[in-house]
Amino acid sequence: MRKPDSLLPDASLMPGQRLRARGAASNAAGRFETQARARLEDGWDLPEEERLLATDVRLERPRSALSYNRSPDLPFDRSVNPYRGCEHGCIYCFARPSHAYLNLSPGLDFETKLIARPGIAAVLAEELRARAYRVATVALGTNTDPYQPCEAEHRLMRQVLEVLAAFRHPTAITTKGALIERDLDILAPMAAQGLLRVGISVTTLDAGLSRRLEPRAPSPARRLQMIRRLTEAGVPVRVMVAPVIPGLTDPELDQILAACREAGAQGASWIALRLPREVSPLFQDWLARHVPERAAKVMARVREMHGGRDYDADWGRRMRGTGVWAGLIAQRFDKAVARLGLAKAMPPLRCDLFAPPPRAGDQLSLF
């Protein structure tokens, strides 16, 4: 009996290539490539040796650390990303298309061919010392997760935090990685000075669904434990219900907020599912493979929230969508946070403490 097309190996996978705990099932070439690879039968009935697709981390010498943006949708204008790509493999990740700029696939390459940027902390320190620099909150984890598994070996996020702590720089972290608990010795003192807050992303409380959506990220129960441990250490935590997937995870909105509030979260926010560029076909393939009975409903709701398209990139609409379903989700969120006593906006971080630490050989101040 012939397998359904949605369950057949993707033509972009090489013969014998075996996947385990990966979000994407395709490795189609990025949009800037002039060539594509495809698997073709050569007529020889020979068994292929199976090879598990492994994670490869390459090194990049960073020329800059701070990235600036002018988006009115974002509460920050600068960020630092120690890594490119993310091994968590979240199928919905809006950052997947950025891998095309590296001549890599936004599919499996995004979660298996990672770039680590050793030396980024030293570059950041020099940028913060520049006379023209004006302090404002720096965001970490805006494109890919700084606490993804390879951080255990490379420790770039910890080095960046050490610099920010030394400069007494306001810092906001977004993550779903449990490695953040390793750095509580830095995070807790920064939080005590009003220099730090953390956002923990929780998409679903269903462990099975999370395993398929975010195959190498900590389980929902583990993320609740992270919230509890951070808040016990005095670190203010905001739960980020992101993304809300209409027709799949939106029924859990109230339960997620309640569970995170019980764990100690002080604030909450939500973002609707975003499917820019290559993310849309990757996500639709995921729906067909994992929840085929809901695929049509989910995409219908997504398009209703984005003016009939898979994604509306216009400012002011891309994060929340528009229309009836977007309005209903927003109302449910507002009522839940009011009932639970969660803040929709966290207190501002302090900028008045910023001061570059003295270096060896610097002239001492007279005052």
Short mmCIF file of C-alpha atoms in Angstrom, two decimals, residues 20-291:
data_model
loop_
_atom_site.label_atom_id
_atom_site.label_comp_id
_atom_site.label_asym_id
_atom_site.label_seq_id
_atom_site.Cartn_x
_atom_site.Cartn_y
_atom_site.Cartn_z
CA ARG A 20 15.28 12.20 15.10
CA ALA A 21 13.80 14.97 17.25
CA ARG A 22 13.80 17.53 14.46
CA GLY A 23 11.08 20.08 13.73
CA ALA A 24 11.43 20.35 9.96
CA ALA A 25 11.25 17.38 7.61
CA SER A 26 12.64 19.28 4.61
CA ASN A 27 15.98 20.83 3.72
CA ALA A 28 14.96 22.75 0.64
CA ALA A 29 17.45 25.35 -0.61
CA GLY A 30 17.10 28.93 0.56
CA ARG A 31 15.46 31.57 -1.61
CA PHE A 32 18.78 33.06 -2.75
CA GLU A 33 20.22 29.80 -4.08
CA THR A 34 20.55 29.18 -7.83
CA GLN A 35 20.83 25.42 -7.38
CA ALA A 36 18.86 22.81 -5.46
CA ARG A 37 19.63 19.21 -4.47
CA ALA A 38 17.07 16.46 -4.84
CA ARG A 39 17.03 12.72 -4.20
CA LEU A 40 16.50 10.64 -7.35
CA GLU A 41 16.29 6.88 -7.80
CA ASP A 42 19.23 5.64 -9.89
CA GLY A 43 17.72 2.26 -10.67
CA TRP A 44 20.07 0.29 -8.45
CA ASP A 45 18.24 -1.68 -5.79
CA LEU A 46 20.96 -1.33 -3.15
CA PRO A 47 20.33 -0.69 0.56
CA GLU A 48 21.37 2.75 1.77
CA GLU A 49 23.28 3.02 5.03
CA GLU A 50 21.19 5.07 7.43
CA ARG A 51 22.92 8.10 8.97
CA LEU A 52 21.36 10.11 11.76
CA LEU A 53 21.39 13.82 10.95
CA ALA A 54 23.69 15.39 13.54
CA THR A 55 24.16 18.96 14.73
CA ASP A 56 27.18 20.82 13.39
CA VAL A 57 28.38 24.04 15.06
CA ARG A 58 30.67 26.28 13.05
CA LEU A 59 32.57 29.31 14.35
CA GLU A 60 32.30 32.90 13.13
CA ARG A 61 34.50 35.81 14.13
CA PRO A 62 32.06 38.64 14.92
CA ARG A 63 32.80 42.12 13.64
CA SER A 64 29.94 43.65 15.62
CA ALA A 65 27.80 42.58 18.56
CA LEU A 66 24.88 45.01 18.77
CA SER A 67 22.14 44.85 16.15
CA TYR A 68 19.77 47.81 15.93
CA ASN A 69 16.17 47.93 14.72
CA ARG A 70 13.53 50.64 14.28
CA SER A 71 10.43 48.44 14.45
CA PRO A 72 7.48 50.06 16.23
CA ASP A 73 6.28 46.54 17.11
CA LEU A 74 9.25 45.86 19.39
CA PRO A 75 9.87 47.26 22.89
CA PHE A 76 13.65 47.44 22.29
CA ASP A 77 15.91 48.94 19.65
CA ARG A 78 19.05 46.82 20.10
CA SER A 79 19.91 43.17 20.62
CA VAL A 80 22.80 40.70 20.79
CA ASN A 81 22.67 37.20 19.26
CA PRO A 82 25.58 34.91 20.20
CA TYR A 83 24.33 32.18 17.83
CA ARG A 84 22.80 31.84 14.37
CA GLY A 85 20.33 29.01 13.92
CA CYS A 86 18.74 27.14 16.82
CA GLU A 87 18.87 23.49 17.79
CA HIS A 88 15.54 23.69 19.61
CA GLY A 89 14.03 23.14 16.15
CA CYS A 90 10.71 24.91 16.78
CA ILE A 91 8.82 24.43 13.53
CA TYR A 92 7.05 27.78 13.84
CA CYS A 93 10.22 29.87 14.40
CA PHE A 94 9.95 33.18 12.53
CA ALA A 95 13.78 33.38 12.40
CA ARG A 96 14.16 30.42 10.04
CA PRO A 97 14.29 32.59 6.88
CA SER A 98 17.41 34.35 8.22
CA HIS A 99 19.42 31.19 7.52
CA ALA A 100 18.95 31.79 3.79
CA TYR A 101 21.34 34.75 4.10
CA LEU A 102 24.02 32.23 5.10
CA ASN A 103 23.36 30.15 1.95
CA LEU A 104 21.74 27.52 4.14
CA SER A 105 18.26 26.06 4.24
CA PRO A 106 15.66 27.54 6.60
CA GLY A 107 14.53 23.93 7.08
CA LEU A 108 16.81 21.33 8.65
CA ASP A 109 19.95 23.45 8.20
CA PHE A 110 18.47 26.05 10.55
CA GLU A 111 18.36 23.52 13.39
CA THR A 112 21.43 21.42 12.51
CA LYS A 113 24.00 23.82 10.99
CA LEU A 114 24.54 26.38 13.71
CA ILE A 115 26.92 29.32 13.92
CA ALA A 116 28.60 30.22 17.22
CA ARG A 117 30.27 33.62 17.52
CA PRO A 118 33.22 33.34 19.96
CA GLY A 119 34.67 36.69 20.92
CA ILE A 120 31.30 38.45 20.78
CA ALA A 121 31.55 39.48 24.45
CA ALA A 122 34.83 41.33 23.85
CA VAL A 123 33.36 43.06 20.79
CA LEU A 124 30.30 44.06 22.83
CA ALA A 125 32.50 45.56 25.55
CA GLU A 126 34.25 47.78 23.01
CA GLU A 127 30.93 48.92 21.55
CA LEU A 128 29.62 49.81 25.00
CA ARG A 129 32.75 51.88 25.69
CA ALA A 130 32.30 54.03 22.57
CA ARG A 131 31.81 57.72 23.42
CA ALA A 132 28.77 57.91 21.13
CA TYR A 133 27.02 55.00 22.84
CA ARG A 134 23.73 55.85 24.58
CA VAL A 135 22.39 53.27 27.00
CA ALA A 136 19.02 51.56 26.55
CA THR A 137 17.80 48.04 27.30
CA VAL A 138 19.58 45.39 25.24
CA ALA A 139 17.55 42.31 24.33
CA LEU A 140 19.03 38.80 24.24
CA GLY A 141 17.23 35.93 22.50
CA THR A 142 15.39 37.99 19.91
CA ASN A 143 16.30 35.90 16.86
CA THR A 144 17.50 32.54 18.19
CA ASP A 145 17.63 31.20 21.73
CA PRO A 146 20.86 32.13 23.57
CA TYR A 147 20.34 29.16 25.91
CA GLN A 148 20.02 26.47 23.23
CA PRO A 149 21.95 23.23 23.90
CA CYS A 150 25.28 24.31 22.33
CA GLU A 151 25.59 27.08 24.94
CA ALA A 152 26.59 24.37 27.44
CA GLU A 153 29.86 23.96 25.51
CA HIS A 154 30.49 27.42 24.06
CA ARG A 155 29.31 29.57 27.01
CA LEU A 156 28.96 32.68 24.85
CA MET A 157 25.77 33.83 26.54
CA ARG A 158 27.44 33.70 29.95
CA GLN A 159 30.36 35.76 28.62
CA VAL A 160 27.95 38.36 27.23
CA LEU A 161 26.13 38.50 30.58
CA GLU A 162 29.42 39.02 32.40
CA VAL A 163 30.09 42.07 30.23
CA LEU A 164 26.60 43.49 30.71
CA ALA A 165 26.81 42.96 34.48
CA ALA A 166 30.20 44.67 34.65
CA PHE A 167 28.82 47.68 32.74
CA ARG A 168 25.61 47.63 34.83
CA HIS A 169 23.64 47.60 31.60
CA PRO A 170 19.83 47.03 31.51
CA THR A 171 19.12 43.63 29.96
CA ALA A 172 16.03 41.70 28.85
CA ILE A 173 16.32 37.97 28.06
CA THR A 174 13.89 35.83 26.07
CA THR A 175 14.39 32.07 26.24
CA LYS A 176 12.89 28.64 26.70
CA GLY A 177 16.27 27.07 27.58
CA ALA A 178 16.83 25.57 31.02
CA LEU A 179 20.52 26.54 30.90
CA ILE A 180 19.48 29.97 32.14
CA GLU A 181 19.47 28.52 35.67
CA ARG A 182 23.25 28.03 35.42
CA ASP A 183 23.69 31.81 35.32
CA LEU A 184 21.62 32.73 38.37
CA ASP A 185 24.82 33.90 40.08
CA ILE A 186 24.92 36.74 37.50
CA LEU A 187 21.20 37.20 36.91
CA ALA A 188 20.08 37.55 40.54
CA PRO A 189 22.43 40.46 41.40
CA MET A 190 21.50 42.23 38.15
CA ALA A 191 17.80 41.81 38.95
CA ALA A 192 18.35 43.16 42.47
CA GLN A 193 19.76 46.34 40.91
CA GLY A 194 16.78 46.73 38.58
CA LEU A 195 18.87 45.80 35.53
CA LEU A 196 17.26 42.55 34.39
CA ARG A 197 14.03 40.82 33.46
CA VAL A 198 13.39 37.48 31.75
CA GLY A 199 10.69 36.30 29.37
CA ILE A 200 10.00 32.55 29.28
CA SER A 201 8.22 31.29 26.17
CA VAL A 202 5.43 28.77 26.79
CA THR A 203 3.50 27.59 23.72
CA THR A 204 1.50 24.69 25.16
CA LEU A 205 1.14 22.66 28.35
CA ASP A 206 0.68 19.45 26.35
CA ALA A 207 4.01 17.61 26.59
CA GLY A 208 3.31 15.47 23.52
CA LEU A 209 2.39 18.44 21.35
CA SER A 210 5.38 20.39 22.63
CA ARG A 211 7.68 17.50 21.75
CA ARG A 212 6.48 17.66 18.16
CA LEU A 213 6.35 21.47 17.86
CA GLU A 214 9.62 22.19 19.71
CA PRO A 215 11.50 18.87 19.62
CA ARG A 216 14.69 19.86 21.47
CA ALA A 217 13.32 22.50 23.82
CA PRO A 218 12.60 21.82 27.50
CA SER A 219 9.20 20.34 28.28
CA PRO A 220 6.35 22.59 29.46
CA ALA A 221 6.73 21.26 33.02
CA ARG A 222 10.45 22.08 32.95
CA ARG A 223 9.70 25.64 31.81
CA LEU A 224 7.29 26.12 34.70
CA GLN A 225 10.09 24.93 36.98
CA MET A 226 12.40 27.52 35.38
CA ILE A 227 9.89 30.28 36.13
CA ARG A 228 9.68 29.13 39.73
CA ARG A 229 13.44 29.00 40.24
CA LEU A 230 14.02 32.38 38.62
CA THR A 231 11.35 34.11 40.66
CA GLU A 232 12.60 32.48 43.87
CA ALA A 233 16.00 34.03 43.08
CA GLY A 234 14.39 37.46 42.71
CA VAL A 235 14.41 37.62 38.92
CA PRO A 236 11.22 39.19 37.48
CA VAL A 237 9.69 36.83 34.91
CA ARG A 238 7.15 37.43 32.17
CA VAL A 239 5.43 34.49 30.50
CA MET A 240 5.31 34.83 26.73
CA VAL A 241 2.47 32.79 25.24
CA ALA A 242 4.12 32.70 21.86
CA PRO A 243 3.15 31.80 19.33
CA VAL A 244 -0.57 31.33 19.81
CA ILE A 245 -1.55 28.89 17.05
CA PRO A 246 -5.24 29.34 16.22
CA GLY A 247 -7.13 26.08 16.06
CA LEU A 248 -4.32 24.21 17.84
CA THR A 249 -2.96 25.91 20.99
CA ASP A 250 -5.33 28.87 21.47
CA PRO A 251 -7.74 26.82 23.69
CA GLU A 252 -4.92 26.57 26.25
CA LEU A 253 -4.40 30.30 26.67
CA ASP A 254 -6.13 30.60 30.05
CA GLN A 255 -4.55 27.42 31.43
CA ILE A 256 -1.05 28.49 30.38
CA LEU A 257 -1.41 31.88 32.04
CA ALA A 258 -2.80 30.33 35.24
CA ALA A 259 -0.02 27.74 35.45
CA CYS A 260 2.69 30.34 34.91
CA ARG A 261 1.13 32.69 37.45
CA GLU A 262 1.10 29.86 40.00
CA ALA A 263 4.80 29.28 39.22
CA GLY A 264 5.56 32.91 40.03
CA ALA A 265 5.37 34.85 36.75
CA GLN A 266 4.65 38.55 37.27
CA GLY A 267 3.70 39.58 33.74
CA ALA A 268 2.41 38.12 30.49
CA SER A 269 2.27 38.80 26.76
CA TRP A 270 1.16 36.95 23.63
CA ILE A 271 2.09 36.85 19.95
CA ALA A 272 0.12 35.24 17.15
CA LEU A 273 1.67 32.62 14.87
CA ARG A 274 3.83 34.22 12.19
CA LEU A 275 4.60 32.39 8.93
CA PRO A 276 7.02 34.57 6.94
CA ARG A 277 8.62 33.30 3.73
CA GLU A 278 9.87 29.70 4.06
CA VAL A 279 8.21 29.18 7.45
CA SER A 280 4.76 28.79 5.87
CA PRO A 281 5.49 25.70 3.72
CA LEU A 282 7.55 24.15 6.51
CA PHE A 283 4.73 24.65 9.01
CA GLN A 284 2.07 23.39 6.62
CA ASP A 285 4.13 20.25 6.00
CA TRP A 286 4.38 19.81 9.78
CA LEU A 287 0.59 20.09 10.11
CA ALA A 288 0.07 17.46 7.42
CA ARG A 289 2.46 15.08 9.16
CA HIS A 290 1.46 15.54 12.79
CA VAL A 291 -2.11 16.87 12.97
#
